[in-house]
XYZ file of C-alpha atoms in Angstrom:
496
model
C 0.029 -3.586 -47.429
C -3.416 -3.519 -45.813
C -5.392 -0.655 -45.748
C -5.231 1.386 -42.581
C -7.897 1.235 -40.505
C -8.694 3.559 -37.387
C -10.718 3.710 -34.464
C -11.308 5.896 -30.991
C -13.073 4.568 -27.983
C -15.213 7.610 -25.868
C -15.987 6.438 -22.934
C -18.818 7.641 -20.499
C -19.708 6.411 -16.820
C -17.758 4.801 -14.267
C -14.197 3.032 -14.071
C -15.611 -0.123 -14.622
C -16.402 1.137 -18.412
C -13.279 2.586 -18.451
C -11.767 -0.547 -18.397
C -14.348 -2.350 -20.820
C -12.770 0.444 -23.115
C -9.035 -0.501 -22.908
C -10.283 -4.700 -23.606
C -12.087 -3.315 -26.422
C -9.046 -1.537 -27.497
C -6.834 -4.521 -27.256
C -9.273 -6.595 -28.727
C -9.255 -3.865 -31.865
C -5.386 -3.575 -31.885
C -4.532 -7.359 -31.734
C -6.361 -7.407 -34.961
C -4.578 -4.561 -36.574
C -6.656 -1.415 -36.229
C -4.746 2.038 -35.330
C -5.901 3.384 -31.976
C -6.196 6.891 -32.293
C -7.388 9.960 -29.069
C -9.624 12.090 -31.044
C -12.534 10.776 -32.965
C -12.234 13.351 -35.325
C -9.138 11.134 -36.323
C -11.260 8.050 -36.771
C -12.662 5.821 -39.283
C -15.083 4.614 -36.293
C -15.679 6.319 -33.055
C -16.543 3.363 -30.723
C -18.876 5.230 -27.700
C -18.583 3.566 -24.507
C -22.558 4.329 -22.973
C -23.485 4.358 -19.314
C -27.228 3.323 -18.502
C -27.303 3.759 -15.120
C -29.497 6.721 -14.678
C -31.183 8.997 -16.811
C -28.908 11.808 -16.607
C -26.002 9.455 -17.699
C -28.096 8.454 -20.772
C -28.570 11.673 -21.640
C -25.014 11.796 -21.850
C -24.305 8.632 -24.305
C -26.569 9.729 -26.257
C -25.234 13.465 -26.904
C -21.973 11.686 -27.286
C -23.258 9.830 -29.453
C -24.907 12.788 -31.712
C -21.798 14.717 -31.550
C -19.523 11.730 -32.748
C -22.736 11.600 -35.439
C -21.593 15.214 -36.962
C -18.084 14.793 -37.030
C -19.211 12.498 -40.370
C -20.162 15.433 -42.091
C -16.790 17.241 -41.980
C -13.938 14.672 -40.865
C -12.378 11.286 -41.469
C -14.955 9.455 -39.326
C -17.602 7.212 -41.711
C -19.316 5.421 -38.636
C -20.682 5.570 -34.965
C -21.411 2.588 -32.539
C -22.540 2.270 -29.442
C -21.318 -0.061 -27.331
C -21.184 -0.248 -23.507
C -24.154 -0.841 -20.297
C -26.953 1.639 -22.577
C -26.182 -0.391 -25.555
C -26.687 -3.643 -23.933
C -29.871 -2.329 -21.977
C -31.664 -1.316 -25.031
C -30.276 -2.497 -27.733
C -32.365 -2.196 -30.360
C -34.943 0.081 -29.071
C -31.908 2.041 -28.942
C -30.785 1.506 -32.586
C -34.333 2.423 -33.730
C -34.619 5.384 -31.293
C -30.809 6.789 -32.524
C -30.619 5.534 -35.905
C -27.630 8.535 -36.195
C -25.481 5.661 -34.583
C -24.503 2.751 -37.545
C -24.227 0.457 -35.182
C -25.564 -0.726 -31.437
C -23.774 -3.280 -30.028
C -23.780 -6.075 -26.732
C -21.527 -7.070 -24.462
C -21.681 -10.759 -26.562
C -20.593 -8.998 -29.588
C -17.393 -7.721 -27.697
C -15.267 -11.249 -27.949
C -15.875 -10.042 -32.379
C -15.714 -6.814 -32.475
C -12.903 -6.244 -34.286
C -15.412 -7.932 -37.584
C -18.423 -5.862 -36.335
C -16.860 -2.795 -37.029
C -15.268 -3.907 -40.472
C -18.831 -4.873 -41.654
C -20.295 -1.442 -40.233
C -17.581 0.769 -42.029
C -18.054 -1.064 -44.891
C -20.889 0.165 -45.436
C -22.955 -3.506 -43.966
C -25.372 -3.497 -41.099
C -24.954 -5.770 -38.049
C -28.293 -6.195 -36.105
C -28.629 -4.666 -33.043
C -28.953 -7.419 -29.826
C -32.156 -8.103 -28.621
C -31.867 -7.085 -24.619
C -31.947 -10.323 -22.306
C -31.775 -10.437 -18.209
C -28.388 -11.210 -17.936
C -28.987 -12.603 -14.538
C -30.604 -15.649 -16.339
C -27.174 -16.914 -18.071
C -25.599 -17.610 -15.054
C -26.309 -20.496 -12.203
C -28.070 -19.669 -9.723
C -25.744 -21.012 -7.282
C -22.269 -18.929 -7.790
C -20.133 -22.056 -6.722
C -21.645 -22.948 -10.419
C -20.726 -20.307 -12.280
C -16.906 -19.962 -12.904
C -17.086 -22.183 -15.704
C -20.126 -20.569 -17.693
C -19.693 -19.402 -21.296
C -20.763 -15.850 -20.849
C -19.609 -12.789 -22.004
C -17.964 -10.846 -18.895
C -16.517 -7.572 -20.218
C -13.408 -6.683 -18.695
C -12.644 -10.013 -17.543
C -10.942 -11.012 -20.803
C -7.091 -12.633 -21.195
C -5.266 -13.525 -24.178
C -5.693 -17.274 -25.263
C -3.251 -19.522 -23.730
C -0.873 -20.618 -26.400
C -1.568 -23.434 -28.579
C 0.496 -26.473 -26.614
C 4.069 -27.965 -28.410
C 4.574 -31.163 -29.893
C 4.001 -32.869 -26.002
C 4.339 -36.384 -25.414
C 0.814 -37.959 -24.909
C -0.844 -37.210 -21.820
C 1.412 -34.564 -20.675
C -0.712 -31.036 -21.008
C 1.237 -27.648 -21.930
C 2.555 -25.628 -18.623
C 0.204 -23.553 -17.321
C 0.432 -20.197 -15.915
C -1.252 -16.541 -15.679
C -2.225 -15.379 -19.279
C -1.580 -11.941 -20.236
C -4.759 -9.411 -20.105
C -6.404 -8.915 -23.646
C -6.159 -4.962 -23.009
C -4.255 -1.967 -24.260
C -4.428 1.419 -22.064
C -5.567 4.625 -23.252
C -3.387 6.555 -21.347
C -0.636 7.530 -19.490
C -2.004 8.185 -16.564
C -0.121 6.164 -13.014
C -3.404 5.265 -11.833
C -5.376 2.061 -13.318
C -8.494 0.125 -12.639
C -8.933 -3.542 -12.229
C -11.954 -5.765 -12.836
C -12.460 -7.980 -9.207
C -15.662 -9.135 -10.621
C -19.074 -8.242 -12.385
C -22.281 -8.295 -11.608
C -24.290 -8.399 -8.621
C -26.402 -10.302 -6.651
C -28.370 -7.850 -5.031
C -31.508 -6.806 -5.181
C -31.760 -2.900 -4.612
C -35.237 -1.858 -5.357
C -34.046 1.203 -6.809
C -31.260 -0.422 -9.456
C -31.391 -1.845 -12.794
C -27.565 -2.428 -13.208
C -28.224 -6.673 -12.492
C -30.382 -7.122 -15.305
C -28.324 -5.426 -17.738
C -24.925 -6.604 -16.153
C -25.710 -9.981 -15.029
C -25.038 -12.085 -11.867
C -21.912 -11.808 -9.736
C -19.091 -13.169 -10.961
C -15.443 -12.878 -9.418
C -12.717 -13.306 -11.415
C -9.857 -15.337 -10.848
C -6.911 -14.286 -8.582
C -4.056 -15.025 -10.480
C -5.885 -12.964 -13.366
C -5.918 -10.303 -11.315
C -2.442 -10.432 -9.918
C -1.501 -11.053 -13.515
C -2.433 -7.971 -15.112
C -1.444 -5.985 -12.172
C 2.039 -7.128 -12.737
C 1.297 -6.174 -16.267
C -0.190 -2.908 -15.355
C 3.251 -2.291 -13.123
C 5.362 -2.586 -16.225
C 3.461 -0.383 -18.116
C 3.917 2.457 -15.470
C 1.175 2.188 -12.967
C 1.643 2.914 -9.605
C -1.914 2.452 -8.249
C -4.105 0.216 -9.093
C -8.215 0.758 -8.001
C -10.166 -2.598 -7.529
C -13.950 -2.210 -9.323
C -16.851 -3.934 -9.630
C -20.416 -3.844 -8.990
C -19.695 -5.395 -4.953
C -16.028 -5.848 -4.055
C -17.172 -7.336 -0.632
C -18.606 -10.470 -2.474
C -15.586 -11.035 -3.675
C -14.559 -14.899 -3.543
C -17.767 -16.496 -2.381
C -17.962 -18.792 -6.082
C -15.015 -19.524 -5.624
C -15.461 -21.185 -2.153
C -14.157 -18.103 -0.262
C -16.003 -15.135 1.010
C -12.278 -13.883 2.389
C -10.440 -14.534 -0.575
C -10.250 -10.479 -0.461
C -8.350 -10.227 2.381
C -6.023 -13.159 1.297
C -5.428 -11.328 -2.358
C -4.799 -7.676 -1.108
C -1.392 -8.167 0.231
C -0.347 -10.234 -2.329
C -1.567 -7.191 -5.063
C 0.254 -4.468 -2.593
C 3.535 -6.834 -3.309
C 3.686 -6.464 -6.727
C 6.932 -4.833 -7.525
C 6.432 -1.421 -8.836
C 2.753 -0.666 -7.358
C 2.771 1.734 -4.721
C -0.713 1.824 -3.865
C -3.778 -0.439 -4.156
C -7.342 0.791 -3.474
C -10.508 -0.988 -3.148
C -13.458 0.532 -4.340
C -17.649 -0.476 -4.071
C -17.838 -1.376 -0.083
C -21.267 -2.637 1.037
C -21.828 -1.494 4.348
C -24.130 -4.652 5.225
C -21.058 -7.358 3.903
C -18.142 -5.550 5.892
C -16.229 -7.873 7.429
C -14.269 -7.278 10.652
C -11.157 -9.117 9.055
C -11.710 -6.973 5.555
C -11.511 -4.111 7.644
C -8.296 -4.819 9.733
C -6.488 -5.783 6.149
C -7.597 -2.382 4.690
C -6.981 -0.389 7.763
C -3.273 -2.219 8.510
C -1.524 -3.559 5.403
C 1.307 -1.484 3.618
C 0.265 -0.585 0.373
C -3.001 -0.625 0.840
C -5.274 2.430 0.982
C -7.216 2.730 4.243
C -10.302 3.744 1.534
C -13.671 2.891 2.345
C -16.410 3.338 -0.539
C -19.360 2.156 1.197
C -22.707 2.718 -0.667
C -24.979 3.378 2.275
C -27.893 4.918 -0.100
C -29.380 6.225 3.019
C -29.733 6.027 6.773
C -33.524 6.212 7.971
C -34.162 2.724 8.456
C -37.926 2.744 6.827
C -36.140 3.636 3.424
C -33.828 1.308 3.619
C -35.993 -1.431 4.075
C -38.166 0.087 1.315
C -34.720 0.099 -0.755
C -34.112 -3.527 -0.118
C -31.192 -2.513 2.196
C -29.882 -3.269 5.650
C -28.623 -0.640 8.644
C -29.336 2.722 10.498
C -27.721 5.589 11.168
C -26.334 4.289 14.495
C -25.209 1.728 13.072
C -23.142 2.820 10.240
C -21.925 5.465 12.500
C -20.215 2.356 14.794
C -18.863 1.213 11.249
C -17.292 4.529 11.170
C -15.732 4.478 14.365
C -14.332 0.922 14.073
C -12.897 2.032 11.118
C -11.547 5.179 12.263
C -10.504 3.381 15.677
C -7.994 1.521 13.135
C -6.772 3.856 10.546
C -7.470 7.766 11.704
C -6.590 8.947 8.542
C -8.881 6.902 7.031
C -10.866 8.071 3.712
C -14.749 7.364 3.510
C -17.014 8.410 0.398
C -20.591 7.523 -0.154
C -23.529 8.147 -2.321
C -27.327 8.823 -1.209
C -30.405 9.010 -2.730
C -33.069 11.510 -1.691
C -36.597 11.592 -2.353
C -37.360 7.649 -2.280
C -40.858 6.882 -2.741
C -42.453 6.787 0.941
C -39.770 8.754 2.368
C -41.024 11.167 4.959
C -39.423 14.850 6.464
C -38.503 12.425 9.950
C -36.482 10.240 6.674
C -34.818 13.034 5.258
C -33.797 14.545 8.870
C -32.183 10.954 9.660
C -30.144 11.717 6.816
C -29.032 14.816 7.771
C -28.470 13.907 11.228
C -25.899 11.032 9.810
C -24.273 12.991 7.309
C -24.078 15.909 10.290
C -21.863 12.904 12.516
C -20.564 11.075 9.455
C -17.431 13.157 8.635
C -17.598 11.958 5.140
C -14.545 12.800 2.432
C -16.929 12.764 -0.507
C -20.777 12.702 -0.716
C -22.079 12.598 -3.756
C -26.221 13.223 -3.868
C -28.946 12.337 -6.556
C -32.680 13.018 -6.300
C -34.630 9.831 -7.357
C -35.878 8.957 -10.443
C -37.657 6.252 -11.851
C -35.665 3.672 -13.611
C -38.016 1.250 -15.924
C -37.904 -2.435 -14.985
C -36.884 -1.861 -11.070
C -39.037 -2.343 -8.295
C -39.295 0.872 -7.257
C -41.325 2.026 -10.257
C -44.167 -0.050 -8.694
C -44.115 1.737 -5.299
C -46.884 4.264 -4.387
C -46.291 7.291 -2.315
C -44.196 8.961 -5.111
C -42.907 12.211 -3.922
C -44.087 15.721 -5.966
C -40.885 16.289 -8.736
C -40.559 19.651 -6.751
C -40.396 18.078 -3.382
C -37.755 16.050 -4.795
C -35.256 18.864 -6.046
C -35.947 21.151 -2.994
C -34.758 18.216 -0.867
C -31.843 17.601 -3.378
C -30.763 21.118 -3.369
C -30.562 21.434 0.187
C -28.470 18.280 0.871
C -26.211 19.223 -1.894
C -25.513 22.242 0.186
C -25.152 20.568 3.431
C -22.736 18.139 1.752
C -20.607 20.485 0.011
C -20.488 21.913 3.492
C -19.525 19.168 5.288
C -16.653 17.727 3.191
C -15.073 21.241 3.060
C -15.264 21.134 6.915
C -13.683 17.595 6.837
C -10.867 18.712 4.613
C -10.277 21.320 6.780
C -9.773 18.487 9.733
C -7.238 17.494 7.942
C -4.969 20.560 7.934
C -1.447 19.718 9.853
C -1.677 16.563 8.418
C 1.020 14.909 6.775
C 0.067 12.307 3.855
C 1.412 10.397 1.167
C 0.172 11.601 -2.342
C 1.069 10.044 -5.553
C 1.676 12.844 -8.373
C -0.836 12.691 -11.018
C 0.063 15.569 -12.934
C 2.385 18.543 -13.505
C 1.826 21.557 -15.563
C 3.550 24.478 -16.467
C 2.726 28.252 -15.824
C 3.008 31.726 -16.034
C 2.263 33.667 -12.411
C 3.006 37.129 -12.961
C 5.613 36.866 -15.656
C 7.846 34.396 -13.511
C 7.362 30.635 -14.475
C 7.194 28.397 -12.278
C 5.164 24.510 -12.128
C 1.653 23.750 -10.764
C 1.709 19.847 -9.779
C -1.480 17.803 -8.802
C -1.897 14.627 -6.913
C -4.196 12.231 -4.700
C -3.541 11.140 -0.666
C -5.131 7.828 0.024
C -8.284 9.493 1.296
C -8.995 10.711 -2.509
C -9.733 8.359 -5.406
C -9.622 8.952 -9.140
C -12.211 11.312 -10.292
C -15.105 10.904 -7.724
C -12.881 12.816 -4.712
C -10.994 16.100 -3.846
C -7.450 16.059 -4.823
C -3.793 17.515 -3.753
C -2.797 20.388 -5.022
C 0.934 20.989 -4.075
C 2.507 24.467 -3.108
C 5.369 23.494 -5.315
C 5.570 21.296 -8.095
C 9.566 22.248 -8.479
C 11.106 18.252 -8.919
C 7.687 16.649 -9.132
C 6.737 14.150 -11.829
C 3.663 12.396 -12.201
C 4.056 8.462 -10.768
C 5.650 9.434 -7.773
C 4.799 9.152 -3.813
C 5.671 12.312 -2.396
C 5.489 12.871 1.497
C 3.572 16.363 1.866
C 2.158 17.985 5.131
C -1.348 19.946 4.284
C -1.005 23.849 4.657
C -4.541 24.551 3.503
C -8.025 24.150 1.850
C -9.581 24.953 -1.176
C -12.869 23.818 -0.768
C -12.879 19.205 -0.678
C -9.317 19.895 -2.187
C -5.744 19.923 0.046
C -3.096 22.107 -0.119
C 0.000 20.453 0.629
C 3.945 21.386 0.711
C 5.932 18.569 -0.272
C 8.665 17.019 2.513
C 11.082 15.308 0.238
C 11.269 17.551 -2.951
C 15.084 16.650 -2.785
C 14.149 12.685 -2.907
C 11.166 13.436 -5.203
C 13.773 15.027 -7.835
C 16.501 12.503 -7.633
């Protein structure tokens, strides 16, 4: 009988990592090792790193040092890093954290299931040597589909070794199954549309480290929808880097709008949102199929960074305020209801108190869902770093502070817009409770308007009859704050 092997993925960062995780875990399962939730219950705890921005490093690597003790008092004999900080630094990384037994790339993914049974063996596997990942693909995308790079995520199981055929007649082909496992129960999924990007934001470092864009193919896509559906999922979130790009290496910059409705078809998915807009590829077709087709959230992630146009341009970015407010009102001229989140970063180098009032002043009109604010750092090996005019660390978290404050003023305004309501929320969670000696349920959910983690949520006056995975029609009573407080319409369908 062979010896029982075991293994927990912690993830940090963003959905896309989330669902590097669950390939990883297929990967490790297909090959017999026992997926366990807590690390403490691990031979290896696999850590998932983010290396977007300082403060998310910080986090990997206190994961990382906490996974580290568990060794002294536990089951687990071994820590690796994996993930976007492990690729980035690799082994500057292994030599700066040598608590972690292992460091490993995105390359070494396609073997990990050997990397780790080296590693807890007590073996050492070097640590990658960091490469611009940009540099392994074409230049020209139509050139790329067929390159022999490692594209987390992206994975399928190999197609089946062909039968006994008659010569010259190939095997059938058809969609392959996804090379993933989930991690949870939860009815919401994400979905790799691509990876990589092709822009060239002065302020990012994410291309180097995650390569060219790449889209993958649509029948992959549809394919492990269909075999996300079966396992339970009722929405699905499309990720990458730059949704908009979808399509254009494989001949069609509106393959997007084409693949949506076929996704929102898939029997058993009751939702399908689309997540990473840019504001400067938005098509006026993309935005009728988001705004108009069933199934489809009327979502809008758009990363508009900013509004002054002087930072922008210093940002390597296109628009204004005026203009993304006309963005706004197409969209809203289409869909009402319509949910918009963005992200901005104050205190670029160069940017002036006129800058930071033009932000303000489209944030003020915006009517945003979710803002989310960071103060800028440098990030080695961008652009940016090279720029002069560097604003005084103070300057930076005064001006941070204060829009933090504006926007957790303005989205609580905008959920209150949205009292009277009525909305369809898909229950993510019920729990039980104790108010005042009489028990009763507390159930939680999300209205198109409000993705996974980044956004406000539902919470429902009654949970009575719910149960998470299913679309419950609920008019919204109140506010707490970005969150809704909604009474359920159809508690007698919802319990049937």
């Amino acid at each position: 009988m062979p010896e029982r092997r075991t293994v927990a993925l912690v993830t940090l960062g963003c959905a896309r990592n989330e669902v590097d995780s669950e390939e990883l875990a297929g990967r490790l399962a297909a090959d017999g090792w026992e997926l366990v939730e807590d690390a403490a219950d691990a031979d290896v705890a696999v850590v998932n790193t983010c290396g977007f921005v300082e403060a998310a490093k910080k986090d990997s690597v206190d994961a990382l040092l906490e996974a580290n003790d568990l060794k002294d008092h536990g089951r687990t004999q071994a820590v690796v890093a994996v993930g976007c900080m492990a690729e980035r630094y690799g082994k500057e990384l292994a030599e700066a954290l040598p608590e972690a037994d292992g460091v490993l790339g995105f390359d070494d993914y396609a073997d990990i299931s050997n990397r780790l049974q080296v590693i807890l063996s007590g073996g050492s596997v070097e640590a990658h040597t960091p490469r611009d990942r940009r540099k392994l693909l074409p230049i020209s995308p139509a050139e790329r589909q067929n390159a022999d790079v490692a594209l987390p995520g992206h994975a399928q199981e190999p197609a089946p070794a062909p039968a006994d055929l008659p010569e010259g007649l190939a095997p059938a082909s058809g969609p392959r199954a996804p090379l993933r496992r989930r991690l949870d129960t939860s009815p919401v999924a994400s979905v790799k549309l691509a990876s990589g990007c092709d822009r060239r934001c002065s302020f990012c470092a994410i291309p180097s480290f995650r390569g060219s864009f790449i889209s993958r193919r649509p029948a992959d896509v549809l394919g492990e929808t269909r075999w996300l559906a079966e396992q339970g999922v009722k929405e699905i979130m499309l990720v990458s880097e730059n949704n908009t790009s979808y399509g254009k290496d494989l001949g069609d910059i509106r393959l997007l709008e084409t693949l949506l409705p076929e996704l929102a078809a898939v029997d058993g998915i009751e939702r399908v949102r689309v997540s990473y807009l840019q504001p400067a590829e938005m098509r006026p077709g993309l935005i009728d199929v988001l705004t108009s087709t069933p199934k489809v959230a009327p979502y809008f992630d758009l990363s508009f960074q900013h509004s002054a146009p002087d930072v922008l341009r210093a940002m390597r970015r296109f628009g204004d305020t005026d203009r993304f407010l006309e963005l706004l009102d197409t969209i809203r001229s289409k869909a009402p209801q319509a949910g918009v989140r963005s992200n901005f970063i104050v205190g670029f180098p160069g940017e002036s108190e006129s800058d930071f009032q033009e932000l303000e002043r489209f944030l003020t009109h915006a009517r945003l869902d979710a803002i989310g604010v960071f103060g800028y750092s440098d990030e080695e090996g961008t652009e940016a770093v090279t720029y002069e005019n560097k604003l005084d660390e103070d300057e930076i978290a005064q001006r941070l502070a204060h829009m933090q404050a504006l926007a957790e003023e303005l989205t609580s305004q905008r959920a209150e817009e949205r009292v009277g309501e009525t909305l369809e929320v898909l229950v993510e969670s019920v729990e039980a409770f104790d108010e005042d000696g009489e028990d009763g349920e507390g159930a939680y959910g999300r209205a198109a308007h409000q993705a996974p983690e980044t956004d406000g949520q539902v919470v429902f006056t009654d949970g009575t009859g719910l149960v998470p995975g299913r679309m419950v029609m609920a008019k919204v009573v109140g506010t707490l704050g970005v969150d809704l407080v909604a009474e359920p319409l159809d508690l007698e369908e919802a319990a049937g």
